[in-house]
Coordinates of C-alpha atoms and ligand atoms in Angstrom, one line a residue:
M54 CA -8.9 -9.9 -27.1
K55 CA -5.9 -7.7 -27.0
S56 CA -4.0 -8.2 -24.1
A57 CA -2.6 -5.4 -22.1
Q58 CA 1.1 -4.1 -22.9
P59 CA 3.3 -4.9 -20.5
M60 CA 4.8 -2.8 -17.6
W61 CA 8.7 -2.6 -19.5
Q62 CA 7.2 -1.4 -22.5
M63 CA 7.2 2.2 -24.3
R64 CA 4.2 3.5 -23.6
A65 CA 3.7 5.8 -27.4
A66 CA 3.1 8.6 -24.9
D67 CA 6.6 8.3 -22.9
K68 CA 7.9 7.8 -26.5
G69 CA 6.5 11.7 -27.8
R70 CA 8.6 12.9 -24.1
S71 CA 11.3 11.7 -25.0
E72 CA 11.8 12.1 -28.3
V73 CA 10.3 15.5 -27.9
L74 CA 12.9 16.0 -25.0
A75 CA 16.2 14.6 -26.9
A76 CA 15.2 16.9 -29.5
L77 CA 15.3 19.8 -27.4
R78 CA 18.6 19.2 -25.6
S79 CA 20.1 18.2 -28.9
D80 CA 19.6 22.1 -29.8
G81 CA 20.7 23.5 -26.1
G82 CA 18.4 26.8 -27.3
Y83 CA 15.0 27.3 -28.9
V84 CA 14.1 25.0 -31.3
S85 CA 10.2 26.2 -33.0
G86 CA 8.0 24.2 -33.1
E87 CA 7.9 23.9 -37.3
Q88 CA 11.3 22.3 -36.9
L89 CA 10.9 19.9 -34.0
S90 CA 7.5 18.8 -36.2
R91 CA 9.4 17.9 -38.9
R92 CA 12.3 16.3 -37.3
L93 CA 9.8 14.2 -35.1
G94 CA 7.6 13.5 -37.8
L95 CA 4.5 14.7 -36.0
S96 CA 1.8 17.2 -35.8
R97 CA 2.4 21.1 -34.3
N98 CA -0.3 19.9 -32.2
A99 CA 0.8 16.6 -30.8
I100 CA 4.2 18.5 -30.3
W101 CA 2.2 20.8 -28.0
K102 CA 0.5 18.2 -26.0
Y103 CA 3.4 16.5 -25.1
V104 CA 5.4 19.7 -24.2
S105 CA 2.1 20.5 -22.1
S106 CA 2.5 17.4 -20.6
L107 CA 5.9 17.4 -19.8
R108 CA 5.7 20.7 -18.3
T109 CA 3.2 18.6 -15.7
Y110 CA 6.0 16.4 -14.9
G111 CA 7.7 19.2 -14.2
Y112 CA 10.0 20.2 -17.0
I113 CA 10.2 23.8 -17.3
I114 CA 9.7 24.3 -20.9
E115 CA 9.9 27.8 -22.4
A116 CA 7.4 28.6 -24.6
S117 CA 7.9 31.8 -27.6
P118 CA 5.3 32.3 -30.6
R119 CA 8.5 33.9 -32.6
K120 CA 11.2 31.5 -31.6
G121 CA 9.7 28.1 -30.3
Y122 CA 10.7 25.9 -27.5
C123 CA 13.7 26.2 -25.0
L124 CA 13.8 23.0 -22.3
V125 CA 14.7 26.0 -19.1
T126 CA 14.8 23.1 -16.0
T127 CA 14.8 19.7 -16.0
P128 CA 13.4 17.5 -12.8
D129 CA 15.3 15.3 -10.8
T130 CA 13.5 12.2 -11.8
P131 CA 14.3 8.8 -13.0
Y132 CA 11.2 8.7 -15.2
S133 CA 11.4 5.9 -17.5
W134 CA 12.0 8.0 -20.2
E135 CA 15.5 9.5 -19.2
V136 CA 16.4 6.1 -17.9
S137 CA 16.2 4.2 -21.6
S138 CA 18.7 5.7 -23.6
L139 CA 17.4 6.6 -27.4
D140 CA 20.3 5.8 -28.6
G141 CA 20.2 2.1 -27.9
Q142 CA 24.1 2.0 -26.8
R143 CA 22.8 0.8 -23.6
W144 CA 21.3 -1.9 -23.2
L145 CA 21.1 -1.7 -19.9
G146 CA 18.3 0.6 -18.7
G147 CA 17.7 0.7 -22.1
Y148 CA 13.4 -0.7 -21.2
S149 CA 13.2 0.7 -18.0
V150 CA 10.0 1.2 -15.4
Y151 CA 9.4 4.0 -13.0
L152 CA 6.9 3.9 -10.3
P153 CA 6.2 6.8 -8.0
E154 CA 5.9 4.2 -4.6
V155 CA 6.4 0.6 -4.7
D156 CA 6.9 -1.4 -2.2
S157 CA 10.2 -3.3 -2.7
T158 CA 11.9 -2.8 -6.9
N159 CA 13.2 -6.2 -6.0
K160 CA 10.0 -8.0 -6.0
L161 CA 8.5 -6.5 -8.6
T162 CA 11.3 -6.9 -10.9
K163 CA 11.3 -11.0 -9.9
E164 CA 7.7 -10.6 -10.6
L165 CA 8.4 -9.1 -14.0
A166 CA 11.4 -11.9 -14.9
R167 CA 8.7 -14.7 -14.7
Q168 CA 6.5 -12.6 -16.5
G169 CA 9.1 -12.5 -19.7
A170 CA 10.9 -9.1 -19.0
P171 CA 13.5 -8.6 -21.3
T172 CA 17.4 -8.7 -20.1
G173 CA 18.7 -5.3 -18.9
L174 CA 15.8 -4.6 -17.5
C175 CA 15.4 -1.5 -14.9
V176 CA 12.6 -0.6 -12.1
V177 CA 13.5 2.2 -10.3
A178 CA 11.3 3.8 -7.4
D179 CA 10.7 7.3 -5.6
K180 CA 10.1 6.1 -2.5
Q181 CA 9.6 1.7 -1.0
T182 CA 7.7 0.7 1.4
A183 CA 9.2 -2.1 2.2
G184 CA 12.8 -2.2 0.7
R185 CA 14.5 -5.2 1.5
G186 CA 18.5 -5.1 3.0
R187 CA 19.8 -8.3 3.3
R188 CA 19.3 -10.9 5.3
G189 CA 15.9 -9.7 6.1
R190 CA 16.6 -6.5 7.0
N191 CA 14.2 -2.7 6.3
W192 CA 15.9 -0.9 4.1
V193 CA 15.5 3.4 5.0
S194 CA 14.1 4.1 1.0
P195 CA 12.2 7.3 1.5
P196 CA 10.9 9.6 -1.5
G197 CA 13.2 12.2 -3.9
S198 CA 15.9 11.7 -2.1
G199 CA 17.7 7.8 -3.0
L200 CA 18.1 5.9 -6.2
W201 CA 16.5 3.1 -5.5
F202 CA 16.5 0.6 -8.3
S203 CA 17.0 -3.0 -9.4
L204 CA 18.6 -4.7 -12.6
L205 CA 17.3 -8.0 -13.9
L206 CA 20.2 -9.8 -15.7
R207 CA 20.7 -13.3 -17.2
P208 CA 24.6 -13.9 -17.8
P209 CA 25.5 -16.9 -18.6
M210 CA 27.7 -17.9 -15.5
A211 CA 27.4 -20.8 -13.3
P212 CA 25.7 -19.8 -9.6
S213 CA 28.7 -20.4 -8.0
E214 CA 30.6 -17.7 -9.7
V215 CA 28.0 -15.5 -8.2
P216 CA 30.0 -13.8 -5.2
C217 CA 32.3 -12.6 -7.7
F218 CA 29.4 -10.8 -9.8
S219 CA 28.1 -9.4 -6.5
L220 CA 31.8 -7.8 -5.3
I221 CA 32.3 -6.1 -9.0
A222 CA 29.2 -4.8 -8.6
G223 CA 30.5 -2.5 -5.1
A224 CA 33.4 -1.6 -7.4
V225 CA 30.9 -0.8 -10.6
V226 CA 29.0 1.9 -7.5
A227 CA 32.1 3.5 -6.0
R228 CA 33.3 3.6 -9.1
A229 CA 30.0 5.9 -10.8
I230 CA 29.8 8.0 -7.4
R231 CA 33.4 9.0 -8.1
Q232 CA 32.8 10.3 -11.1
V233 CA 30.3 11.8 -10.4
T234 CA 30.5 13.6 -6.9
G235 CA 34.3 13.0 -6.6
L236 CA 33.8 11.4 -2.7
S237 CA 36.3 8.9 -2.4
A238 CA 33.8 6.0 -2.2
M239 CA 35.7 2.6 -0.9
V240 CA 33.5 -0.5 -0.8
K241 CA 33.5 -3.0 2.4
W242 CA 33.3 -6.3 1.3
P243 CA 31.2 -7.9 -0.3
N244 CA 29.8 -4.9 -1.6
D245 CA 28.5 -1.8 1.1
V246 CA 29.6 1.3 -0.9
L247 CA 31.0 3.6 2.1
V248 CA 32.2 7.3 1.9
H249 CA 33.8 8.8 4.9
G250 CA 33.9 5.6 6.5
G251 CA 29.7 5.7 6.8
K252 CA 27.7 3.8 4.9
V253 CA 26.2 5.1 0.8
C254 CA 25.1 2.4 -0.4
G255 CA 23.8 -1.2 -0.2
I256 CA 23.0 -4.0 -2.8
L257 CA 20.9 -6.6 -2.3
I258 CA 21.7 -9.9 -5.3
E259 CA 18.4 -12.3 -5.2
M260 CA 18.5 -15.5 -8.3
S261 CA 17.3 -17.9 -9.6
A262 CA 19.2 -20.7 -10.6
E263 CA 18.6 -24.3 -10.4
V264 CA 22.0 -26.2 -9.3
E265 CA 24.3 -25.6 -12.1
H266 CA 22.3 -23.1 -14.2
L267 CA 21.7 -19.5 -13.2
N268 CA 18.1 -18.4 -14.8
H269 CA 18.5 -14.4 -13.5
L270 CA 19.9 -12.0 -10.8
V271 CA 18.2 -9.5 -9.6
V272 CA 20.5 -6.3 -9.0
G273 CA 18.7 -4.3 -6.2
I274 CA 20.7 -1.3 -5.6
G275 CA 19.9 1.2 -3.1
V276 CA 22.4 4.7 -2.7
N277 CA 21.1 7.3 -0.2
V278 CA 21.9 10.4 -2.7
N279 CA 19.8 13.3 -0.4
L280 CA 18.9 11.6 3.2
S281 CA 19.5 13.9 5.9
A282 CA 21.3 13.4 9.6
N283 CA 17.5 12.8 10.6
Q284 CA 15.7 10.3 7.9
W285 CA 17.5 7.7 9.5
P286 CA 16.3 6.0 12.4
A287 CA 18.2 6.0 15.5
E288 CA 20.5 1.7 15.2
L289 CA 21.4 3.4 11.6
R290 CA 22.8 7.1 12.6
N291 CA 26.6 5.8 13.3
V292 CA 26.4 3.8 10.5
A293 CA 24.4 5.2 7.2
T294 CA 25.2 7.7 5.6
S295 CA 24.3 9.8 2.3
L296 CA 26.5 11.8 -0.2
S297 CA 24.8 15.0 0.5
Q298 CA 25.8 14.6 4.7
E299 CA 29.2 13.9 3.1
S300 CA 29.8 16.9 0.2
G301 CA 28.0 19.5 2.2
T302 CA 25.7 19.6 -1.5
K303 CA 22.1 18.3 -3.5
V304 CA 23.5 15.4 -6.0
R305 CA 21.4 14.9 -8.6
R306 CA 20.4 11.5 -9.0
L307 CA 19.6 11.0 -12.3
P308 CA 23.5 11.8 -13.3
L309 CA 24.4 9.5 -11.2
L310 CA 21.7 6.5 -12.3
H311 CA 23.3 7.1 -15.6
A312 CA 26.4 6.8 -14.5
I313 CA 25.8 3.2 -12.9
L314 CA 24.2 2.4 -15.4
Q315 CA 26.9 2.7 -18.1
E316 CA 30.0 1.5 -15.8
M317 CA 27.5 -1.7 -15.0
Q318 CA 27.3 -2.4 -18.6
Q319 CA 30.8 -1.5 -19.4
W320 CA 31.9 -4.1 -16.3
Y321 CA 29.1 -7.1 -17.6
E322 CA 30.3 -7.1 -21.0
R323 CA 34.6 -7.3 -19.6
L324 CA 33.4 -10.0 -16.7
L325 CA 31.7 -12.2 -20.3
S326 CA 34.6 -11.8 -22.5
V327 CA 38.2 -11.6 -20.1
G328 CA 36.4 -13.0 -16.6
A329 CA 36.4 -12.2 -13.3
G330 CA 40.3 -12.2 -12.6
P331 CA 41.1 -8.7 -13.9
L332 CA 37.9 -6.7 -12.3
L333 CA 38.8 -8.2 -9.0
E334 CA 41.8 -7.1 -9.3
E335 CA 40.9 -3.4 -10.4
A336 CA 38.2 -4.0 -7.5
G337 CA 40.3 -3.9 -5.1
E338 CA 41.9 -1.4 -5.7
L339 CA 38.6 0.5 -3.9
S340 CA 38.6 -2.2 -1.3
A341 CA 37.6 -1.1 2.0
T342 CA 38.5 -4.2 3.7
V343 CA 41.7 -5.9 3.2
G344 CA 44.6 -4.7 4.8
Q345 CA 42.1 -4.7 8.3
Q346 CA 41.5 -5.2 10.8
V347 CA 37.7 -6.9 10.9
K348 CA 35.0 -8.8 12.5
V349 CA 32.9 -11.2 10.9
V350 CA 29.8 -12.5 11.5
A351 CA 28.3 -15.5 9.4
V352 CA 25.2 -17.0 9.8
G353 CA 24.5 -20.1 12.2
Q354 CA 28.7 -19.0 13.0
Q355 CA 31.1 -17.4 15.7
P356 CA 32.3 -14.1 15.2
V357 CA 36.0 -14.4 13.9
C358 CA 38.3 -11.3 14.5
G359 CA 41.1 -11.0 12.0
L360 CA 43.5 -9.4 9.5
A361 CA 41.3 -8.9 6.3
V362 CA 44.2 -10.4 3.9
G363 CA 42.8 -10.2 0.6
I364 CA 40.2 -11.2 -2.1
A365 CA 40.3 -15.0 -3.0
A366 CA 39.9 -15.8 -6.6
D367 CA 36.6 -17.4 -6.4
G368 CA 35.4 -14.0 -4.4
A369 CA 35.8 -15.3 -0.7
L370 CA 37.4 -12.9 2.0
R371 CA 40.3 -14.2 3.2
V372 CA 40.5 -13.2 6.6
Q373 CA 44.0 -14.5 8.9
I374 CA 43.1 -15.5 12.1
S375 CA 46.7 -16.0 13.8
P376 CA 49.7 -16.7 11.7
G377 CA 49.8 -19.5 9.7
E378 CA 45.9 -19.3 9.8
E379 CA 43.8 -18.4 7.4
R380 CA 39.5 -18.5 7.2
L381 CA 37.3 -18.1 4.0
F382 CA 34.3 -16.7 4.0
Y383 CA 31.6 -16.1 1.4
A384 CA 28.9 -14.6 3.2
G385 CA 28.6 -12.8 6.2
D386 CA 28.3 -9.7 7.8
V387 CA 31.8 -7.6 8.7
S388 CA 32.9 -4.7 10.6
I389 CA 36.2 -2.5 10.7
R390 CA 37.4 -2.0 13.8
Ligands
BTN696 C1 22.2 -3.9 2.0 O1 21.5 -5.0 3.0 O2 23.2 -3.5 2.5 C2 20.9 -4.0 0.7 C3 20.2 -3.0 0.3 C4 19.6 -3.2 -0.8 C5 18.4 -1.8 -1.1 C6 18.1 -2.3 -2.4 S1 16.6 -0.4 -3.2 C7 16.8 -1.4 -4.5 C8 15.9 -2.6 -3.9 N1 15.0 -3.1 -3.6 C9 14.9 -3.4 -2.9 O3 13.9 -3.6 -1.8 N2 16.3 -3.7 -1.9 C10 16.8 -3.4 -2.8

């Protein structure tokens, strides 16, 4: 019996749509049906079918009997054919799954990892019905307004090195936000991304590991892109914000997702080749925590207040609680006072 195609494998129709889009984009203006057909090795009828289906997904493609087709507008939706790169330069997101709605992209990615999904898989949803935050909290994930996605990675590192990776992930997102929006994104230890002091991104890293061996990481990233002030529940109104709230303008999700994937791939490759040291140093330049008076609440411990003096080589936050007395934190909620 023929087995069902795994969810992460690109469907023939998605491949066709992605090839037609790439050809329309590379030429910019009008491309004749005949040229498209020759270039892609598809019949003119097949081209017409892909163009029609792209229109149902919100693409505006003009057709003129004499000039051919012209891509006018692309919807800002992370469809799998938009996320996966055709040129193969970017392996991160080379396989991707897009769902209009899912309970949690982390939960689905963990399930797909168990089914043998490839490293670099990116699972994106427009809306999460049970988005998960750190420490069992909920993550507000309404449709059309955020980037809710998870990455599957299998780094050759020990479980004890994961805290460093977690810090690096925050710096990666902050850098991508800076590139795309110009906003001065900073990282609150370990990996919350803040703009003007408000949280615009949270990262939930889950791992499957044995004592000495890491099987895989699921890196769940939630970026509040275009949420408006009234979309936050009362308890988050003073804590959370979005890129559009802070920049005063709507931000496109797709270029931001591409920038995060690109930056993450580069930093991941550097991490494996040069180790965490230089990356943590660079990440430290974006720290909103170091140099600040902080309160750290770690599980099962009394809250501790002090001056955040730095980040240790293993990713721990160093807090000076009295002259000459320093404590290291590997996990916990930090508030800047
Ligand atoms: C935090 O508490 O700050 C972490 C929030 C992480 C949210 C993201 S959204 C995509 C992925 N799927 C989830 O269920 N959670 C993460």
